């Protein structure tokens, strides 16, 4: 909703006031105008923010007061009634402006989040340091009550109690001095590390500044060459993958053939074993049959021989 539309709506409402509109229509008109004014206010604030971010401080226009703004608005209404309307932003320009404002807002939120996290870490470190200090104080109070207060309460005004107090104070001072020396050494080492890191950062910045347009062009050429080699290697890899796929298919077919041949070989091997067993049985049976036939032949021969001998014995002599 633009400002001209709101002005036209106001003029329409003013013309319709003469006709004495009912209260419900007046409430709806007021609500619609208030909604349009709030949208225009938000849009104007966003445009002002974008304008003040782009425009230098020296060239910025001063902000108008309420009276000056109403006067400027009255002049603008009179110009609009006369037909002299200024050209506003297009939808694309508004969209581009809103996108830039959204990106800037996100960047501000990111910076705020980083600052908040850093502050949180700082306060957490302070709290941790305070807790450690509180524990040290409690320990010191406990040691003081244990070593000094009990002795003083038992022997008031004695030299031993005074000596213990002085010794305790000297020990505490010595501990603090030792802690101070340790912290000084740590601080010196941290400063040395900081100097090294700053030197490395400065060297990196100098190296970055030393790179000129020629170097960037050379890097672009090398990058394009590397991209071409990568593309060629990718094509070779694709060809090798296709060849390996075909090889796998051929290998699978040969594996299937080998599996079938092994099955045939196993079946033939089993059949050969069965045939050999059958042949062995037949040979055994033939040997047994030959032995039985040889025995029968010997028996028949012996019978014939005995019968011939008996005939010769029975036949008379001289015949």
Short mmCIF file of C-alpha atoms in Angstrom, two decimals:
data_model
loop_
_atom_site.label_atom_id
_atom_site.label_comp_id
_atom_site.label_asym_id
_atom_site.label_seq_id
_atom_site.Cartn_x
_atom_site.Cartn_y
_atom_site.Cartn_z
CA UNK A 1 0.00 0.00 0.00
CA UNK A 2 1.56 3.34 -1.10
CA UNK A 3 1.19 6.81 0.37
CA UNK A 4 -0.89 8.01 -2.59
CA UNK A 5 -3.42 5.23 -1.92
CA UNK A 6 -3.70 6.31 1.72
CA UNK A 7 -4.19 9.92 0.62
CA UNK A 8 -6.88 8.90 -1.83
CA UNK A 9 -8.50 6.80 0.88
CA UNK A 10 -8.46 9.85 3.19
CA UNK A 11 -10.04 12.05 0.52
CA UNK A 12 -12.66 9.37 -0.17
CA UNK A 13 -13.37 9.14 3.53
CA UNK A 14 -13.67 12.93 3.72
CA UNK A 15 -16.12 12.94 0.81
CA UNK A 16 -18.08 10.12 2.35
CA UNK A 17 -18.29 11.94 5.70
CA UNK A 18 -20.75 14.36 4.10
CA UNK A 19 -23.11 11.47 3.54
CA UNK A 20 -23.06 10.61 7.28
CA UNK A 21 -21.75 7.02 7.18
CA UNK A 22 -22.89 4.63 9.91
CA UNK A 23 -20.64 3.91 12.89
CA UNK A 24 -19.69 0.38 11.75
CA UNK A 25 -18.44 1.62 8.39
CA UNK A 26 -16.57 4.44 10.09
CA UNK A 27 -14.87 1.97 12.49
CA UNK A 28 -13.89 -0.27 9.57
CA UNK A 29 -12.55 2.72 7.65
CA UNK A 30 -10.55 3.87 10.69
CA UNK A 31 -9.13 0.40 11.20
CA UNK A 32 -8.18 0.12 7.54
CA UNK A 33 -6.52 3.55 7.59
CA UNK A 34 -4.64 2.75 10.81
CA UNK A 35 -3.39 -0.53 9.31
CA UNK A 36 -2.27 1.29 6.16
CA UNK A 37 -0.57 3.99 8.23
CA UNK A 38 1.31 1.40 10.31
CA UNK A 39 2.49 -0.35 7.12
CA UNK A 40 3.58 2.97 5.64
CA UNK A 41 5.37 3.85 8.88
CA UNK A 42 7.29 0.55 8.86
CA UNK A 43 8.16 0.98 5.18
CA UNK A 44 9.28 4.58 5.73
CA UNK A 45 11.48 3.60 8.68
CA UNK A 46 13.10 0.89 6.59
CA UNK A 47 13.70 3.30 3.68
CA UNK A 48 15.19 5.90 6.07
CA UNK A 49 17.48 3.29 7.60
CA UNK A 50 18.67 2.21 4.17
CA UNK A 51 19.09 5.83 3.04
CA UNK A 52 21.09 6.84 6.14
CA UNK A 53 23.30 3.78 5.72
CA UNK A 54 24.17 4.70 2.10
CA UNK A 55 24.27 8.49 2.39
CA UNK A 56 27.30 10.12 4.08
CA UNK A 57 26.67 12.11 7.24
CA UNK A 58 27.66 15.41 5.63
CA UNK A 59 25.08 15.06 2.83
CA UNK A 60 22.23 13.77 4.96
CA UNK A 61 19.02 15.75 5.08
CA UNK A 62 17.93 16.83 8.58
CA UNK A 63 15.02 15.01 10.12
CA UNK A 64 11.70 16.87 9.95
CA UNK A 65 9.73 17.72 13.03
CA UNK A 66 6.06 16.85 13.41
CA UNK A 67 4.89 20.31 12.29
CA UNK A 68 7.27 20.40 9.33
CA UNK A 69 6.23 16.89 8.33
CA UNK A 70 2.52 17.82 8.45
CA UNK A 71 3.24 20.97 6.42
CA UNK A 72 5.22 18.95 3.89
CA UNK A 73 2.39 16.41 3.76
CA UNK A 74 -0.18 19.18 3.14
CA UNK A 75 1.91 20.54 0.27
CA UNK A 76 2.25 17.05 -1.15
CA UNK A 77 -1.54 16.55 -0.94
CA UNK A 78 -2.16 19.80 -2.78
CA UNK A 79 0.32 18.77 -5.47
CA UNK A 80 -1.31 15.35 -5.73
CA UNK A 81 -4.75 16.95 -6.10
CA UNK A 82 -3.35 19.17 -8.84
CA UNK A 83 -2.17 16.05 -10.71
CA UNK A 84 1.57 16.43 -10.11
CA UNK A 85 2.51 13.05 -8.70
CA UNK A 86 6.15 12.11 -8.09
CA UNK A 87 7.40 8.75 -9.29
CA UNK A 88 7.86 6.21 -6.47
CA UNK A 89 9.88 3.02 -6.20
CA UNK A 90 8.92 0.04 -8.30
CA UNK A 91 8.16 -3.38 -6.86
CA UNK A 92 11.55 -4.76 -7.97
CA UNK A 93 13.39 -1.86 -6.35
CA UNK A 94 11.44 -2.33 -3.14
CA UNK A 95 12.16 -6.05 -3.23
CA UNK A 96 15.89 -5.44 -3.75
CA UNK A 97 15.91 -2.92 -0.92
CA UNK A 98 14.08 -5.31 1.42
CA UNK A 99 16.50 -8.13 0.55
CA UNK A 100 19.51 -5.91 1.29
CA UNK A 101 17.92 -4.79 4.54
CA UNK A 102 17.24 -8.42 5.46
CA UNK A 103 20.86 -9.38 4.76
CA UNK A 104 22.10 -6.42 6.84
CA UNK A 105 19.75 -7.40 9.67
CA UNK A 106 20.99 -10.97 9.58
CA UNK A 107 24.59 -9.73 9.64
CA UNK A 108 23.79 -7.50 12.62
CA UNK A 109 22.14 -10.45 14.40
CA UNK A 110 25.22 -12.57 13.66
CA UNK A 111 27.50 -9.88 15.11
CA UNK A 112 25.24 -9.47 18.12
CA UNK A 113 25.25 -13.23 18.69
CA UNK A 114 29.05 -13.33 18.45
CA UNK A 115 29.36 -10.40 20.87
CA UNK A 116 26.88 -12.00 23.23
CA UNK A 117 28.78 -15.29 23.17
CA UNK A 118 32.05 -13.46 23.81
CA UNK A 119 30.49 -11.51 26.71
CA UNK A 120 29.02 -14.74 28.06
CA UNK A 121 32.42 -16.44 27.96
CA UNK A 122 33.97 -13.40 29.66
CA UNK A 123 31.39 -13.41 32.46
CA UNK A 124 31.69 -17.18 32.84
CA UNK A 125 35.46 -16.78 33.21
CA UNK A 126 34.90 -14.06 35.83
CA UNK A 127 32.46 -16.28 37.72
CA UNK A 128 34.87 -19.22 37.57
CA UNK A 129 37.71 -17.01 38.81
CA UNK A 130 35.49 -15.70 41.64
CA UNK A 131 34.54 -19.26 42.63
CA UNK A 132 38.21 -20.30 42.68
CA UNK A 133 39.07 -17.19 44.71
CA UNK A 134 36.20 -17.92 47.12
CA UNK A 135 37.44 -21.49 47.64
CA UNK A 136 40.95 -20.20 48.30
CA UNK A 137 39.58 -17.68 50.84
CA UNK A 138 37.55 -20.39 52.57
CA UNK A 139 40.61 -22.63 52.71
CA UNK A 140 42.73 -19.79 54.08
CA UNK A 141 40.10 -18.97 56.71
CA UNK A 142 39.90 -22.61 57.73
CA UNK A 143 43.69 -22.90 58.01
CA UNK A 144 43.88 -19.65 59.96
CA UNK A 145 41.21 -20.77 62.40
CA UNK A 146 42.82 -24.17 62.76
CA UNK A 147 46.42 -23.03 63.25
CA UNK A 148 46.15 -19.58 64.80
CA UNK A 149 42.79 -18.87 66.39
CA UNK A 150 42.75 -22.05 68.51
CA UNK A 151 46.32 -21.43 69.71
CA UNK A 152 45.58 -17.80 70.60
CA UNK A 153 42.43 -18.74 72.46
CA UNK A 154 44.34 -21.32 74.51
CA UNK A 155 47.46 -19.22 75.18
CA UNK A 156 46.51 -15.58 75.27
CA UNK A 157 49.41 -13.14 75.33
CA UNK A 158 52.03 -15.82 74.77
CA UNK A 159 55.03 -15.34 72.51
CA UNK A 160 54.28 -18.64 70.69
CA UNK A 161 50.92 -17.37 69.44
CA UNK A 162 52.50 -14.19 68.12
CA UNK A 163 55.21 -16.15 66.38
CA UNK A 164 52.63 -18.40 64.73
CA UNK A 165 50.68 -15.41 63.48
CA UNK A 166 53.83 -13.85 62.02
CA UNK A 167 54.85 -17.15 60.44
CA UNK A 168 51.40 -17.57 58.92
CA UNK A 169 51.52 -14.06 57.46
CA UNK A 170 55.02 -14.68 56.05
CA UNK A 171 53.90 -17.98 54.48
CA UNK A 172 50.91 -16.26 52.87
CA UNK A 173 53.12 -13.48 51.51
CA UNK A 174 55.57 -16.06 50.15
CA UNK A 175 52.75 -17.96 48.43
CA UNK A 176 51.48 -14.77 46.87
CA UNK A 177 54.96 -13.89 45.64
CA UNK A 178 55.34 -17.34 44.09
CA UNK A 179 51.94 -17.03 42.45
CA UNK A 180 52.85 -13.55 41.18
CA UNK A 181 56.11 -14.88 39.67
CA UNK A 182 54.26 -17.74 37.96
CA UNK A 183 51.65 -15.37 36.54
CA UNK A 184 54.37 -12.99 35.31
CA UNK A 185 56.14 -15.83 33.51
CA UNK A 186 52.87 -16.97 31.99
CA UNK A 187 52.08 -13.41 30.93
CA UNK A 188 55.52 -13.09 29.26
CA UNK A 189 55.01 -16.38 27.38
CA UNK A 190 51.56 -15.23 26.25
CA UNK A 191 53.02 -11.94 25.00
CA UNK A 192 55.66 -13.86 23.03
CA UNK A 193 52.96 -16.05 21.48
CA UNK A 194 50.93 -12.93 20.66
CA UNK A 195 53.94 -11.34 18.91
CA UNK A 196 54.52 -14.54 16.90
CA UNK A 197 50.89 -14.72 15.83
CA UNK A 198 50.87 -11.02 14.86
CA UNK A 199 54.07 -11.54 12.85
CA UNK A 200 52.56 -14.53 11.04
CA UNK A 201 49.38 -12.55 10.36
CA UNK A 202 51.40 -9.62 9.00
CA UNK A 203 53.40 -11.97 6.77
CA UNK A 204 50.20 -13.49 5.44
CA UNK A 205 48.79 -10.04 4.74
CA UNK A 206 52.00 -9.04 2.93
CA UNK A 207 51.85 -12.21 0.84
CA UNK A 208 48.22 -11.49 0.06
CA UNK A 209 49.04 -7.90 -0.93
CA UNK A 210 51.97 -9.10 -3.08
CA UNK A 211 49.58 -11.02 -5.32
CA UNK A 212 48.75 -8.87 -8.35
CA UNK A 213 46.37 -9.25 -11.27
CA UNK A 214 48.95 -11.23 -13.22
CA UNK A 215 49.19 -13.76 -10.42
CA UNK A 216 45.42 -14.04 -10.27
CA UNK A 217 45.24 -14.53 -14.03
CA UNK A 218 47.93 -17.22 -13.78
CA UNK A 219 45.99 -18.87 -11.00
CA UNK A 220 42.84 -18.73 -13.11
CA UNK A 221 44.67 -20.34 -16.06
CA UNK A 222 46.10 -23.06 -13.84
CA UNK A 223 42.68 -23.58 -12.29
CA UNK A 224 41.10 -23.99 -15.73
CA UNK A 225 43.87 -26.42 -16.74
CA UNK A 226 43.33 -28.42 -13.58
CA UNK A 227 39.60 -28.44 -14.21
CA UNK A 228 40.18 -29.74 -17.74
CA UNK A 229 42.48 -32.51 -16.44
CA UNK A 230 39.91 -33.36 -13.77
CA UNK A 231 37.19 -33.54 -16.42
CA UNK A 232 39.39 -35.79 -18.59
CA UNK A 233 40.13 -38.02 -15.61
CA UNK A 234 36.44 -38.16 -14.83
CA UNK A 235 35.69 -39.26 -18.40
CA UNK A 236 38.42 -41.91 -18.17
CA UNK A 237 36.97 -43.02 -14.87
CA UNK A 238 33.52 -43.32 -16.43
CA UNK A 239 34.96 -45.38 -19.32
CA UNK A 240 36.81 -47.61 -16.87
CA UNK A 241 33.63 -48.06 -14.85
CA UNK A 242 31.75 -49.08 -18.01
CA UNK A 243 34.56 -51.47 -18.99
CA UNK A 244 34.63 -52.91 -15.50
CA UNK A 245 30.85 -53.38 -15.66
CA UNK A 246 31.14 -55.27 -18.95
CA UNK A 247 34.03 -57.32 -17.55
CA UNK A 248 31.95 -58.18 -14.51
CA UNK A 249 29.10 -59.33 -16.75
CA UNK A 250 31.46 -61.54 -18.78
CA UNK A 251 33.02 -62.83 -15.58
CA UNK A 252 29.60 -63.69 -14.18
CA UNK A 253 28.70 -65.61 -17.36
CA UNK A 254 31.96 -67.57 -17.20
CA UNK A 255 31.37 -68.23 -13.53
CA UNK A 256 27.94 -69.64 -14.35
CA UNK A 257 29.47 -71.83 -17.09
CA UNK A 258 32.18 -73.00 -14.70
CA UNK A 259 29.57 -73.81 -12.07
CA UNK A 260 27.58 -75.87 -14.58
CA UNK A 261 30.76 -77.66 -15.75
CA UNK A 262 31.67 -78.45 -12.14
CA UNK A 263 28.21 -79.87 -11.56
CA UNK A 264 28.55 -82.04 -14.70
CA UNK A 265 32.04 -83.10 -13.61
CA UNK A 266 30.79 -84.07 -10.15
CA UNK A 267 27.90 -86.07 -11.62
CA UNK A 268 30.25 -87.85 -14.07
CA UNK A 269 32.73 -88.53 -11.27
CA UNK A 270 29.97 -90.12 -9.20
CA UNK A 271 28.83 -92.18 -12.21
CA UNK A 272 32.43 -93.32 -12.86
CA UNK A 273 32.73 -94.42 -9.23
CA UNK A 274 29.48 -96.36 -9.51
CA UNK A 275 30.63 -97.98 -12.78
CA UNK A 276 33.99 -98.93 -11.22
CA UNK A 277 32.22 -100.47 -8.24
CA UNK A 278 29.94 -102.38 -10.62
CA UNK A 279 32.94 -103.50 -12.70
CA UNK A 280 34.71 -104.70 -9.57
CA UNK A 281 31.67 -106.71 -8.56
CA UNK A 282 31.46 -108.23 -12.07
CA UNK A 283 35.15 -109.15 -12.01
CA UNK A 284 34.76 -110.78 -8.62
CA UNK A 285 31.75 -112.73 -9.86
CA UNK A 286 33.59 -113.81 -13.04
CA UNK A 287 36.57 -114.98 -10.99
CA UNK A 288 34.27 -116.92 -8.69
CA UNK A 289 32.50 -118.42 -11.72
CA UNK A 290 35.83 -119.45 -13.29
CA UNK A 291 36.94 -121.02 -10.02
CA UNK A 292 33.64 -122.88 -9.69
CA UNK A 293 33.81 -124.03 -13.32
CA UNK A 294 37.43 -125.18 -12.83
CA UNK A 295 36.45 -127.09 -9.72
CA UNK A 296 33.54 -128.74 -11.58
CA UNK A 297 35.82 -129.65 -14.46
CA UNK A 298 38.32 -131.22 -12.06
CA UNK A 299 35.59 -133.15 -10.33
CA UNK A 300 34.25 -134.42 -13.66
CA UNK A 301 37.76 -135.34 -14.77
CA UNK A 302 38.39 -137.18 -11.53
CA UNK A 303 35.10 -139.02 -11.91
CA UNK A 304 35.91 -140.02 -15.46
CA UNK A 305 39.35 -141.12 -14.42
CA UNK A 306 38.03 -143.24 -11.55
CA UNK A 307 35.35 -144.78 -13.77
CA UNK A 308 37.98 -145.73 -16.38
CA UNK A 309 40.17 -147.30 -13.74
CA UNK A 310 37.23 -149.28 -12.42
CA UNK A 311 36.41 -150.51 -15.94
CA UNK A 312 39.94 -151.63 -16.49
CA UNK A 313 39.90 -153.54 -13.23
CA UNK A 314 36.61 -155.27 -14.03
CA UNK A 315 37.62 -156.31 -17.63
CA UNK A 316 39.14 -159.85 -17.73
CA UNK A 317 42.69 -160.28 -18.69
CA UNK A 318 43.59 -161.41 -22.15
CA UNK A 319 40.68 -159.84 -23.79
#
